[in-house]
XYZ file of C-alpha atoms in Angstrom:
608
model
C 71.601 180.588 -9.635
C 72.584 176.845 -10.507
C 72.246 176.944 -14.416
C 71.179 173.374 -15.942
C 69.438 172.241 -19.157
C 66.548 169.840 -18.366
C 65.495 167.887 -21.605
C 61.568 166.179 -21.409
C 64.614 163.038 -21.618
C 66.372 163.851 -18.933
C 63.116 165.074 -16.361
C 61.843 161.331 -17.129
C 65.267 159.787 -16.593
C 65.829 161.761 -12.974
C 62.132 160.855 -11.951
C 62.653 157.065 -12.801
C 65.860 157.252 -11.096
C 64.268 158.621 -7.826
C 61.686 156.271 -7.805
C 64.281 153.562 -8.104
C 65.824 155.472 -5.250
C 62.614 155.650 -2.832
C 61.958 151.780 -3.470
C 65.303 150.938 -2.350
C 65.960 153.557 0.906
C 61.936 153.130 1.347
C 61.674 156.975 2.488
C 64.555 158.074 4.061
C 63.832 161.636 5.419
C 67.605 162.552 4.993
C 66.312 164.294 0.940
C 63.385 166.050 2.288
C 63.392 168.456 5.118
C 60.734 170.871 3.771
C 57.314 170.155 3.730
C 54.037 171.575 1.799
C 52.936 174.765 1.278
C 52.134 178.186 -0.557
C 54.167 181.309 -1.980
C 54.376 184.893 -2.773
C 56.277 187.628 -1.466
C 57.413 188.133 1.997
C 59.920 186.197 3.852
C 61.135 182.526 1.979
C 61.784 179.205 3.744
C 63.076 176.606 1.382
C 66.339 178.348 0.624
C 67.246 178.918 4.080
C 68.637 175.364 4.733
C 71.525 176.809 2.907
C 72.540 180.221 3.617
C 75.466 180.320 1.846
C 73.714 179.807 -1.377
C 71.340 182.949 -0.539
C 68.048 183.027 -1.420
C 66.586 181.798 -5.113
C 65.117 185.114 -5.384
C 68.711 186.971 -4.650
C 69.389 186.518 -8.628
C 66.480 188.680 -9.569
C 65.067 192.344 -10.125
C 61.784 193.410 -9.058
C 62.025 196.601 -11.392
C 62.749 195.898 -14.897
C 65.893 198.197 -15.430
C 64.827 201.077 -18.379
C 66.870 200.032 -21.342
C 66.686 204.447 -22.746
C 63.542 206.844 -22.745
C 60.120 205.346 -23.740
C 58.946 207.153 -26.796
C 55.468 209.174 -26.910
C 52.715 206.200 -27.860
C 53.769 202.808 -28.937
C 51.897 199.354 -27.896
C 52.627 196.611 -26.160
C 52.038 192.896 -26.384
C 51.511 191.068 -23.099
C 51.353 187.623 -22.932
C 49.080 185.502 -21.028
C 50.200 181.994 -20.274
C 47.604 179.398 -20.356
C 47.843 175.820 -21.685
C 44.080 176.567 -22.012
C 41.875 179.147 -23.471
C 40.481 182.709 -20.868
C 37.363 181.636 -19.487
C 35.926 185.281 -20.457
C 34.345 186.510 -17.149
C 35.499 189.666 -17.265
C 34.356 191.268 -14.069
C 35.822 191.380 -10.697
C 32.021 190.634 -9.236
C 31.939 187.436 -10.957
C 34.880 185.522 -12.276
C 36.830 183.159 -10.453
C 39.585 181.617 -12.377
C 43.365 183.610 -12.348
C 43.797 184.146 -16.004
C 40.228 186.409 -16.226
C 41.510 188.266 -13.964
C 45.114 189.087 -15.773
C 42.400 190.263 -18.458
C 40.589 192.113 -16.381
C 43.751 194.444 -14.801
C 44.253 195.941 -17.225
C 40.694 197.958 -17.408
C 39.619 197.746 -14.027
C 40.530 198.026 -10.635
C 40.354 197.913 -6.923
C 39.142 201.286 -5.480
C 41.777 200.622 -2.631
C 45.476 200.090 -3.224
C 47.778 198.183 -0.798
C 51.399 198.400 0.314
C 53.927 195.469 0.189
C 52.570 194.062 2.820
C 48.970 193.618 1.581
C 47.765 196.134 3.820
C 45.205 199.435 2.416
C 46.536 202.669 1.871
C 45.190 206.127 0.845
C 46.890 205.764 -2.237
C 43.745 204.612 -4.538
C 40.915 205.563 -6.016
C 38.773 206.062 -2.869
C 40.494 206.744 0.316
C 38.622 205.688 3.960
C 38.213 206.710 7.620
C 37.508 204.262 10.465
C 35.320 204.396 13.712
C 36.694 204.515 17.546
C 35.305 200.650 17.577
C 36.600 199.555 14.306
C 33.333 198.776 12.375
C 32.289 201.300 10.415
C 34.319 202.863 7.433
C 33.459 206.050 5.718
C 34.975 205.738 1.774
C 34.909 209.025 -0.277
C 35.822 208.360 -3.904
C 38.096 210.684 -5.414
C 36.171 213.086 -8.197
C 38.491 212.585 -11.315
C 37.155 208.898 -10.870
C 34.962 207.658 -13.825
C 34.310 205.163 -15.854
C 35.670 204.086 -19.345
C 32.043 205.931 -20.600
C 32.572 209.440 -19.044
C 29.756 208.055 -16.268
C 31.308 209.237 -12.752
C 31.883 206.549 -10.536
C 29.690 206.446 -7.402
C 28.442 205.334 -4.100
C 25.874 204.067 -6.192
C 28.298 201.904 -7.533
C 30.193 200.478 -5.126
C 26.854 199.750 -3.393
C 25.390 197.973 -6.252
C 28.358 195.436 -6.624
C 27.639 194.671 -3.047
C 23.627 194.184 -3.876
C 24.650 192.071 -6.349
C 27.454 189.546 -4.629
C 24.282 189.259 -2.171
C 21.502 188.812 -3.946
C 19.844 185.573 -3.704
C 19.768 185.185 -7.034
C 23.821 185.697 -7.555
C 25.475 183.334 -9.865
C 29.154 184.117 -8.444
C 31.526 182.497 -5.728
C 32.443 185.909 -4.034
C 30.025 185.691 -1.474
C 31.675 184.502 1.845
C 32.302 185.663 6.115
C 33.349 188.902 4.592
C 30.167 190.272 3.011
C 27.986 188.246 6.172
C 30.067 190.710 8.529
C 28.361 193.474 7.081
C 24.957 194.633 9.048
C 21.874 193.677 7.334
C 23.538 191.332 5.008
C 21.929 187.914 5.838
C 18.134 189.937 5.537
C 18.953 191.123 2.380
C 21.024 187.623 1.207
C 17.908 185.538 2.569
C 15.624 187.845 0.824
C 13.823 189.130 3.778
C 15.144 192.657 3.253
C 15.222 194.643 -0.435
C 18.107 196.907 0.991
C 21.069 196.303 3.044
C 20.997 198.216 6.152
C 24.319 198.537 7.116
C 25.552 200.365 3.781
C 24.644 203.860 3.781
C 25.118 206.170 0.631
C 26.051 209.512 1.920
C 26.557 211.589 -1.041
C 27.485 210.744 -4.721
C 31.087 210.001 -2.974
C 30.606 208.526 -0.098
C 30.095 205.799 1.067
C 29.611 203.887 4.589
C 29.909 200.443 5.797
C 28.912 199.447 9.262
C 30.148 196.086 10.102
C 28.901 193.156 13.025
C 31.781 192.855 14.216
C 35.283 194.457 14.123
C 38.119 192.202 12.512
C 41.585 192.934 11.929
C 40.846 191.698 8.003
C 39.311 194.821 7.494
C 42.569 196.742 7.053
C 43.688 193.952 4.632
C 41.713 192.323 2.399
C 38.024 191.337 3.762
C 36.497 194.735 2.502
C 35.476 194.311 -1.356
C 37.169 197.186 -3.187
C 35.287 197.072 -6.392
C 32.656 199.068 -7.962
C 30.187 197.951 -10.948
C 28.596 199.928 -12.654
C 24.923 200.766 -12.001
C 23.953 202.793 -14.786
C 25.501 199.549 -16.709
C 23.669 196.690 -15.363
C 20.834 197.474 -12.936
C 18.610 196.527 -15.945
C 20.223 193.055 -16.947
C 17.962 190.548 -14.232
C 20.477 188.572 -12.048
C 20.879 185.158 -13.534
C 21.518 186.622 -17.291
C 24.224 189.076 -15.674
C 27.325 186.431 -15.897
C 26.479 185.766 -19.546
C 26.028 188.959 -20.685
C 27.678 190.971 -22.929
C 28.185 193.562 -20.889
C 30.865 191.423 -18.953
C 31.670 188.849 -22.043
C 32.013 191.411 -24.875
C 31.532 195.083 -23.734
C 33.329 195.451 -20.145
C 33.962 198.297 -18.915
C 36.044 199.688 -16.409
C 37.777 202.874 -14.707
C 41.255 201.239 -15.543
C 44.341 202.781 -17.299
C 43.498 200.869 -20.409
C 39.688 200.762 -22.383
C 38.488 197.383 -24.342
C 38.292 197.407 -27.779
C 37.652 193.814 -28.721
C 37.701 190.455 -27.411
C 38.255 187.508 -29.278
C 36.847 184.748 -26.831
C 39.316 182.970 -24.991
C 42.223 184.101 -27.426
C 43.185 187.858 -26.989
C 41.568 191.218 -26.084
C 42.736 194.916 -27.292
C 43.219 197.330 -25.663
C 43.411 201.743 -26.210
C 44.628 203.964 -23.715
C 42.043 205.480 -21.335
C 43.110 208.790 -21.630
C 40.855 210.068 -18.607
C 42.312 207.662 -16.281
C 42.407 209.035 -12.634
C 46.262 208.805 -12.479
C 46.821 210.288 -15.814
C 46.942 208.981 -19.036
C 48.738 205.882 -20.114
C 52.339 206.662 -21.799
C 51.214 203.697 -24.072
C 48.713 204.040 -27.043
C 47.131 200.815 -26.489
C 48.059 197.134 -24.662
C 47.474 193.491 -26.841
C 46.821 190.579 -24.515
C 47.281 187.123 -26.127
C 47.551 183.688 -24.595
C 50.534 181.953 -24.882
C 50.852 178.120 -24.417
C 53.712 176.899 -21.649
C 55.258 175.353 -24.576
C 56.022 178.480 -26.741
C 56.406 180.857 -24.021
C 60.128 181.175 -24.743
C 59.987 181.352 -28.193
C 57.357 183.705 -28.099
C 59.204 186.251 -25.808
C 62.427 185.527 -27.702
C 60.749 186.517 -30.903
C 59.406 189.256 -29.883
C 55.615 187.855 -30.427
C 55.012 189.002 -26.492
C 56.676 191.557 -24.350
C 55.905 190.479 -21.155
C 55.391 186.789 -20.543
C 54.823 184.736 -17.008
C 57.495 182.506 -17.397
C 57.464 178.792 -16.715
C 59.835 177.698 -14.417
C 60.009 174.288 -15.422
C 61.984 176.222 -18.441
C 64.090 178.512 -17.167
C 66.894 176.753 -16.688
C 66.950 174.977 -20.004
C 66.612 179.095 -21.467
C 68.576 181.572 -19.752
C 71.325 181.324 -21.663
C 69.360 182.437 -24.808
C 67.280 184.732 -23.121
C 69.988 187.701 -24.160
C 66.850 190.778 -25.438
C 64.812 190.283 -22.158
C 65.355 190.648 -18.367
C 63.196 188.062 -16.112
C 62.431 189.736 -12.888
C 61.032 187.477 -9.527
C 58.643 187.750 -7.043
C 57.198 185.180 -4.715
C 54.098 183.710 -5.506
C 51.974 184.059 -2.844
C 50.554 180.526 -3.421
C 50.926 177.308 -3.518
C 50.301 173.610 -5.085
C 48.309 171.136 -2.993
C 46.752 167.930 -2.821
C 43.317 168.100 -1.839
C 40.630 165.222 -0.659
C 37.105 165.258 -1.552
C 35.470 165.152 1.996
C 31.789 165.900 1.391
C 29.652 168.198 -1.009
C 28.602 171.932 -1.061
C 24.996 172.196 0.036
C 23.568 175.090 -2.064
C 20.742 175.717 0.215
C 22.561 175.735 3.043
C 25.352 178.074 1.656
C 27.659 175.654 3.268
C 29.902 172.248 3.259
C 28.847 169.449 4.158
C 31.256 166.623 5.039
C 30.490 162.962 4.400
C 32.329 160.455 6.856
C 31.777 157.600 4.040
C 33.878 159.287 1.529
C 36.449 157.453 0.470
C 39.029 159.721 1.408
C 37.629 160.426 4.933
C 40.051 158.441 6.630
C 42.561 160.807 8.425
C 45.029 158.419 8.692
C 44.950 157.238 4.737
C 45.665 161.002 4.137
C 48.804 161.291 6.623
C 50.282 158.209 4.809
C 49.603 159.668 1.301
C 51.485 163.036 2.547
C 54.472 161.060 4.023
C 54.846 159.097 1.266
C 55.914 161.899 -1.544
C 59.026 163.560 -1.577
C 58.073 167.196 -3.010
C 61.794 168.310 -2.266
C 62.681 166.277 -5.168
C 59.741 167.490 -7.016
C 61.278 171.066 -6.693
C 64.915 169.890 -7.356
C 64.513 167.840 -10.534
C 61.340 170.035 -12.024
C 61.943 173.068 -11.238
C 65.614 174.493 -10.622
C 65.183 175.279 -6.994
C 62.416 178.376 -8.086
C 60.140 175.816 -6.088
C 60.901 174.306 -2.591
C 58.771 172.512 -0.636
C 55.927 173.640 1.443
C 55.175 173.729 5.469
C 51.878 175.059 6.393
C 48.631 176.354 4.465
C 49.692 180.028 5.544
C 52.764 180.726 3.205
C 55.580 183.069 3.534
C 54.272 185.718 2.116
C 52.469 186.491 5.091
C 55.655 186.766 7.614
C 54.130 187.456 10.726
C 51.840 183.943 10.708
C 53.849 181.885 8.651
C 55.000 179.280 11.201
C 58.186 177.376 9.445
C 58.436 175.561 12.781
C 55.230 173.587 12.653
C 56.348 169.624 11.883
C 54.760 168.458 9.208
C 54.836 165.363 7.436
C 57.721 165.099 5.483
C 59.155 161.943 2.577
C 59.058 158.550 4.841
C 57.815 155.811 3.046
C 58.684 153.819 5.722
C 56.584 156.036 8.058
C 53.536 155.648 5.026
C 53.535 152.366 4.977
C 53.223 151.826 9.227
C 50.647 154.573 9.156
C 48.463 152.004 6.239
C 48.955 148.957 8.329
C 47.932 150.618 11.480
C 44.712 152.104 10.074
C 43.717 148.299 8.419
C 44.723 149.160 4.859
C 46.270 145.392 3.886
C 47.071 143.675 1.298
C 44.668 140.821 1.037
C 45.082 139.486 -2.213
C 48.790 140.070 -2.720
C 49.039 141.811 -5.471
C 50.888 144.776 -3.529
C 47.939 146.883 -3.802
C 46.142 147.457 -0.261
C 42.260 147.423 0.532
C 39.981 149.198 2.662
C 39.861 148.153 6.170
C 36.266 146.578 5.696
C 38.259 144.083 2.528
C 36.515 145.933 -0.371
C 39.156 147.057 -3.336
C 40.281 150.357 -3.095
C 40.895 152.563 -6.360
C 41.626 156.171 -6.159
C 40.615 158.125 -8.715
C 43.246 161.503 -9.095
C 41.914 164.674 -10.975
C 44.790 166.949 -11.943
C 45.236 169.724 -14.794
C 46.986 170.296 -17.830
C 50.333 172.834 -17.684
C 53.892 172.951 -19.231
C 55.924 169.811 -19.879
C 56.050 168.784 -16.470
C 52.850 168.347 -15.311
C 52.192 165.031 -16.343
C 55.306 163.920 -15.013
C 54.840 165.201 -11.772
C 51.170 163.422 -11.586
C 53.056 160.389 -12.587
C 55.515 160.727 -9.937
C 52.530 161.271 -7.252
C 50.740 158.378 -8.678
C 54.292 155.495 -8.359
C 55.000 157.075 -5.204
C 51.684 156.347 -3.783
C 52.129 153.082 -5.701
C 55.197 151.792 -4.176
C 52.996 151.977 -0.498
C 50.724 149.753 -1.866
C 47.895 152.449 -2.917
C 46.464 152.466 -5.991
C 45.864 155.290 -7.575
C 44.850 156.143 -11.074
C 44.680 159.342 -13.332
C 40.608 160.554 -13.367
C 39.612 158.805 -16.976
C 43.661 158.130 -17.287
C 44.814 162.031 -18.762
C 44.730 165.188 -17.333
C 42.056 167.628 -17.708
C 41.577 171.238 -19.599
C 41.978 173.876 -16.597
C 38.775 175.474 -17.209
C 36.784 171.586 -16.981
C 38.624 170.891 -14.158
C 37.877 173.593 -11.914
C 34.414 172.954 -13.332
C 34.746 169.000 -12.015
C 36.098 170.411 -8.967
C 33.954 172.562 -7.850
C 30.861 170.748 -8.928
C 31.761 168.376 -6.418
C 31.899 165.548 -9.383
C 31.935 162.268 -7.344
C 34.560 160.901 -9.706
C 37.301 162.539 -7.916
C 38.254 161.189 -4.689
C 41.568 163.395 -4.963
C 42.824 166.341 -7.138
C 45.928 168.168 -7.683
C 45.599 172.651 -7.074
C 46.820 175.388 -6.879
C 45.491 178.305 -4.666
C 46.339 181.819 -5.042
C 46.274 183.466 -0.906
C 46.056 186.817 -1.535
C 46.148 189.714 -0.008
C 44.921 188.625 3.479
C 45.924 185.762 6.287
C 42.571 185.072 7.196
C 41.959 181.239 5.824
C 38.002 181.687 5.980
C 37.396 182.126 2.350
C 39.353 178.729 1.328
C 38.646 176.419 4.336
C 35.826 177.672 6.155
C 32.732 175.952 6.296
C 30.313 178.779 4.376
C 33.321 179.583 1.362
C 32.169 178.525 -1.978
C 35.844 178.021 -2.460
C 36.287 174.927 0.265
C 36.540 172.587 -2.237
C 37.428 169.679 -0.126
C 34.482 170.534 1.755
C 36.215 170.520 5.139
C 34.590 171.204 8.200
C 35.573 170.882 12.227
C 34.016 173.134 14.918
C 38.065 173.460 15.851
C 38.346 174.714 12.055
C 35.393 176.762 13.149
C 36.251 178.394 16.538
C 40.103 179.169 14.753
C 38.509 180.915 12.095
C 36.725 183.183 14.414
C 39.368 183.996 16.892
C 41.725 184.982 14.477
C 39.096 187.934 13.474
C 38.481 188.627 16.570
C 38.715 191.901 18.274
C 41.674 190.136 20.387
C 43.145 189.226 17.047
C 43.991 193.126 16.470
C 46.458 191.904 19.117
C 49.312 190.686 17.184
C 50.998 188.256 19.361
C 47.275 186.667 19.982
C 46.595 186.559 16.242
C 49.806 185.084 15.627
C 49.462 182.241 18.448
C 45.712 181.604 16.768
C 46.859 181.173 13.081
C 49.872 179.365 14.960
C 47.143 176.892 16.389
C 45.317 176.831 12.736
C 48.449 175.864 10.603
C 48.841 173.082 13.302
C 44.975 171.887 13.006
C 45.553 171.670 9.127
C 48.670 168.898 9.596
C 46.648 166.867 12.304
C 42.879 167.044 10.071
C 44.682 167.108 6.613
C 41.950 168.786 4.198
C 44.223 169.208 2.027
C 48.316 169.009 1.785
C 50.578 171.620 0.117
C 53.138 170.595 -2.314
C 55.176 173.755 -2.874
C 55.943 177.388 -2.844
C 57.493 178.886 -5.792
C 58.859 181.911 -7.053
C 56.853 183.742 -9.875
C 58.856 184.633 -13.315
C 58.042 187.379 -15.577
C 60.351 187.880 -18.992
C 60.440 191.408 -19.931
C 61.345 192.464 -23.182
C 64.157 194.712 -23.113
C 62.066 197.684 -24.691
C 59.848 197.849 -21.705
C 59.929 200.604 -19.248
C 59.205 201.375 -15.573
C 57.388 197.356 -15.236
C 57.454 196.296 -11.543
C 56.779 192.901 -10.280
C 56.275 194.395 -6.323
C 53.349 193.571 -4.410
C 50.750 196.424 -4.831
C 52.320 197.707 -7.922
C 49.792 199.123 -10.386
C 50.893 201.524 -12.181
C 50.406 200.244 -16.076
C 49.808 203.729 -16.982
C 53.618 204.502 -16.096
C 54.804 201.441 -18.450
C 56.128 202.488 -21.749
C 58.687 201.099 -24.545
C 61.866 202.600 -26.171
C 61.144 202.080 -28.960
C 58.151 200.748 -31.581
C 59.320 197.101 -32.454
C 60.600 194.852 -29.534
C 63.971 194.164 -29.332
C 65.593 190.634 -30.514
C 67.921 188.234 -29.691
C-alpha cells in the first residue's frame, strides 16, 4: 500500500490546490470515474480501475496472527472510537446509534448467527426450521442458553421483544416492513389486538413465526434475532422502558461477557460470563473506553487500548510507528452520503411524508449538486485510497446486487452548471451566487458531524465545490455538530437542515426497505415514489427467491435512486482495526463472534 504522511498542513494545501484545479478545468471527468456509494465486505469496486495495484484490502489480515499462547485470565482494553460520548441505550430493542451497539456486543447477542455472506446458519443460540411455503419458522433455543442472572432464556422472551418493538406505545425506531410481515402484527401495533396472532409459543423453547407473506429476507436479515428479557422488564410500563435502568445502568444479557459498571457515555466493565452457551471466556474480564479520533494512535501505541477502530484519515501518517500492533481490514459495509430533506415523518401515520415545496425538492438542483463534487479526490487526498468512491445505494458487500455498471453522476462541473441553468437557477444579481427559479435568494443550510481531523475539511470542500457552481451553501449555525445532536436534528426532521452529510451502516441484508421505504423510521430524507414503492415489494417477493429476478429488481432500484436522488453516496471504505500484538484469536470476518475465544499472551500489552 502507497505509504504517505498527510500533515492537517498538507490535507488543507492539496484541497486548496484541487479547488484551484476544478475552477480552472471546470469538472473534467478525466479524475473521477467512480461514483457514490457504501462498503463492507464482499466484492470491491474502486480498486479495480487498476489491477495491477491489487486491491486496498490485499495488504491486510482478517485474523490477527497469535503472537505465543494466551495465558489463563488476563483483561483486555478495547477501545471505542467516538469524537463524542456512547449515547447509553444499551439494548438491541431500542438503541439506534453504532457506538451503543459496540457496547452492547459484548453482553448480548443475536440468537441467530450468519455466515460471510450475511446469510443464517444453525450455528447460534437458537437454530430454525422452515415451512413448504416459506412463511412460517419454527426456532428452538438451545438449553445451555440463559441469561447473565441464571434466568433460562425463553420463547417467552423472544416473544416479548417482539410485543414490545410493536406496541403502540414503543419509544424505538426498530419497527419497520419486517415486523408488519408478521400475521397479526398491524392488530396488535394499532392496538386492536392484546396478542399477536401469528407468534405462537410452543414450549419454553420454541418458538413459531407465521409470516403474510414469504420473502427471500427471511433467510438474511428481516427476522429479529433478539430476545429481552421478560422476567426483566414486563413490569417497567412502555414509555419509562428506554430510560430505565435496567437498559442505562443494569443490562443484562446472555453474552460472553457480564456488566459490571457503566460510567455514562465514558466506559463500561466488563467480567467474564462464565455460563456462556459457548463456554467460558479465556479472558477474566473486557474494559471498553472511548477513544477520541485524535488520540486513537497514541492510545493503541501506548498500550492505553488493545483494540482500536482505526481512522483512516491516519493511517498513512502512522504505519511506520505502528511496530507492537497488527491492523487487520475488512470492508465496511457502508457508506457516506449526502442526503436532502424532502418532507417530514408523520408519527400518526407511521410514515413519510414528502413536501414538493421543500427547498431541496427540485430533482434537478440535486443532480447538479452530485455532479459537481469530485469524491475520487475526496478518497485520494483524505484518505490513502482505504476510501474510493461510491456507485449505487447497494454496496459491494452485497455481490450479487451490487450493480458497478449503473452510470451515475460523476465530477463535471461543467455538466453542474448546464443542469442549474436549465432548471432556472440564475444568477440575478451577479454576485455568482444563483437563485431559485421563482427570483427569491437561495441559502442552503448543510448539517454535518463532528469526526477525526478531516471532517471539517471535507465539509469545506463540499461547501467551495458547490460554491464555484454558483450555489450557496453554508455550514448549519457555521460548525459541525456533536454526533449524538445531530442524529437527534436529523431525525427530528429539524427544518433547519435543507441538507446533511451521513453515514449508513447496510447490514446484513439487501433489502433497502428499512432506509428508503416509505413506513422506515430510518428514511430520513423522507423519500417516497410509488416506483420506490412497487421496487421495494418485488424484490421480497416470492419471485425474488429467484435470483436472476431479484437481481434485475434491485438492478432497477439502484437505477431509480440516480434518476430520483434521495440521497447521494460519497464513498465506500475499508474498516481498520489496530490490534495489539498481545491479542489472540481476534477476527475482523463477517459473522465472527467469538469474543469468548479472544485471549492475550501475556498481562500488560506490548509496546513500541
Amino acid at each position: 500500500m502507497r505509504k504517505a504522511s498527510l500533515s492537517k498542513l498538507l490535507l488543507a494545501m492539496m484541497l486548496l490546490l484541487f479547488l484551484v484545479l476544478a475552477a480552472c478545468n471546470n469538472g473534467s471527468d478525466d479524475s473521477a470515474e467512480g461514483g457514490d456509494g457504501g462498503s463492507d465486505e464482499g466484492t470491491e469496486e474502486g480498486a479495480e480501475e487498476d489491477d495491477d495495484d491489487g486491491e486496498p484490502i490485499d495488504d491486510f489480515n482478517q485474523v490477527k496472527e497469535n503472537a505465543g499462547e494466551p495465558i489463563d485470565g488476563g483483561t483486555l482494553n478495547y477501545g471505542l472510537l467516538s469524537s463524542t460520548v456512547f449515547e447509553g441505550v444499551l439494548n438491541y430493542n431500542f438503541y439506534s446509534i453504532s457506538s451503543d451497539a459496540d457496547v452492547i456486543q459484548f453482553f448480548d447477542e443475536s440468537l441467530l448467527s450468519y455466515d460471510e455472506n450475511w446469510e443464517y446458519t444453525q450455528d447460534g443460540a437458537a437454530t430454525f426450521e422452515v415451512s413448504d411455503d416459506d412463511k412460517t419458522f419454527t426456532f428452538t433455543i438451545r438449553d445451555e442458553v440463559n441469561w447473565h442472572d441464571g434466568e433460562p432464556v425463553t420463547a417467552e422472551d423472544w416473544l416479548f421483544s417482539y410485543e414490545v418493538i410493536g406496541h403502540p406505545d414503543y419509544t424505538g425506531i426498530r419497527y419497520d416492513a419486517g415486523f408488519r410481515n408478521i400475521e397479526g402484527m398491524d392488530e396488535y401495533h394499532s392496538g386492536d389486538a392484546d396478542t399477536i396472532s401469528g407468534i405462537e409459543v410452543i414450549d419454553d423453547k420454541t418458538l413459531e413465526i407465521t409470516y403474510k407473506e414469504a420473502w427471500p429476507s427471511l433467510l438474511a436479515g428481516a427476522i429479529w434475532t433478539y430476545a429481552m428479557p421478560k422476567h426483566i422488564f414486563e413490569d417497567i410500563p412502555m414509555d419509562e422502558m428506554e430510560e430505565s435502568p435496567e437498559i442505562r445502568e443494569n443490562p443484562i444479557g446472555m453474552g460472553p461477557f457480564i456488566v459490571e459498571t457503566v460510567v455514562p457515555g465514558e466506559s463500561v466493565t466488563f467480567t467474564a460470563n462464565e455460563d456462556y452457551w459457548k463456554g467460558a471466556p479465556k479472558l477474566d474480564g473486557l474494559t471498553l473506553k472511548t477513544v477520541s479520533p485524535q488520540t486513537a494512535v497514541q492510545a493503541i501505541e501506548s498500550g492505553e487500548v488493545d483494540i482500536v477502530d482505526f481512522p483512516r484519515d491516519q493511517y498513512a501518517e502512522a504505519v511506520d510507528s505502528l511496530t507492537n500492533v497488527e491492523v487487520l481490514a475488512n470492508y465496511d459495509n457502508a457508506y457516506t452520503y449526502i442526503g436532502f430533506k424532502l418532507g417530514e415523518w408523520n408519527a400518526d401515520e407511521g410514515q413519510v411524508e414528502m413536501d414538493p415545496d421543500k427547498k431541496m425538492a427540485d430533482v434537478e438542483l440535486r443532480r447538479a449538486m452530485w455532479y459537481a463534487v469530485d469524491n475520487e479526490a475526496v478518497a485520494e487526498n483524505f484518505f490513502d485510497g482505504l476510501s474510493w468512491p461510491a456507485t449505487t445505494l447497494i454496496d459491494p458487500t452485497k455481490p450479487n446486487y451490487h450493480n458497478e455498471e449503473i452510470e451515475t453522476p460523476t465530477f463535471d462541473q461543467d455538466m453542474a452548471n448546464q443542469i442549474l441553468d436549465e432548471a432556472g437557477y440564475e444568477d440575478v444579481d451577479g454576485d455568482g451566487m444563483r437563485e431559485t427559479p421563482d427570483g427569491e435568494e437561495l441559502v442552503i443550510n448543510f448539517a454535518s458531524m463532528e469526526g477525526g481531523d478531516t471532517a471539517e475539511p471535507i465539509v469545506d470542500y463540499y461547501i467551495q465545490s458547490w460554491e464555484q457552481v454558483g450555489l450557496n451553501v453554508e455550514k448549519l449555525e457555521g460548525r459541525l455538530h456533536e454526533a449524538n445532536a445531530f442524529y437527534d436534528r436529523v431525525e427530528e426532521d429539524d427544518p433547519d437542515i435543507d441538507i446533511y452529510q451521513g453515514i449508513w451502516g447496510t447490514g446484513s441484508d439487501v433489502d433497502p426497505s428499512g432506509l428508503y421505504g416509505p413506513e422506515a423510521p430510518f428514511n430520513y430524507p423522507r423519500y417516497q415514489s410509488e416506483e420506490n414503492d412497487r421496487l421495494i415489494a418485488e424484490g421480497n417477493s416470492e419471485e425474488s427467491f429467484d435470483l436472476e429476478h431479484r437481481q434485475a429488481v434491485y438492478d432497477e432500484w439502484q437505477e431509480l435512486m440516480v434518476e430520483d436522488i434521495p440521497v447521494f453516496p460519497t464513498l465506500y471504505r475499508l474498516s481498520l482495526e489496530a490490534v495489539n500484538e498481545r491479542v489472540t484469536d481476534y477476527s475482523v470476518i463477517i459473522g465472527w463472534t467469538d469474543w469468548h475465544e479472544v485471549g492475550v499472551t501475556q498481562e500488560d500489552p506490548v509496546l513500541p
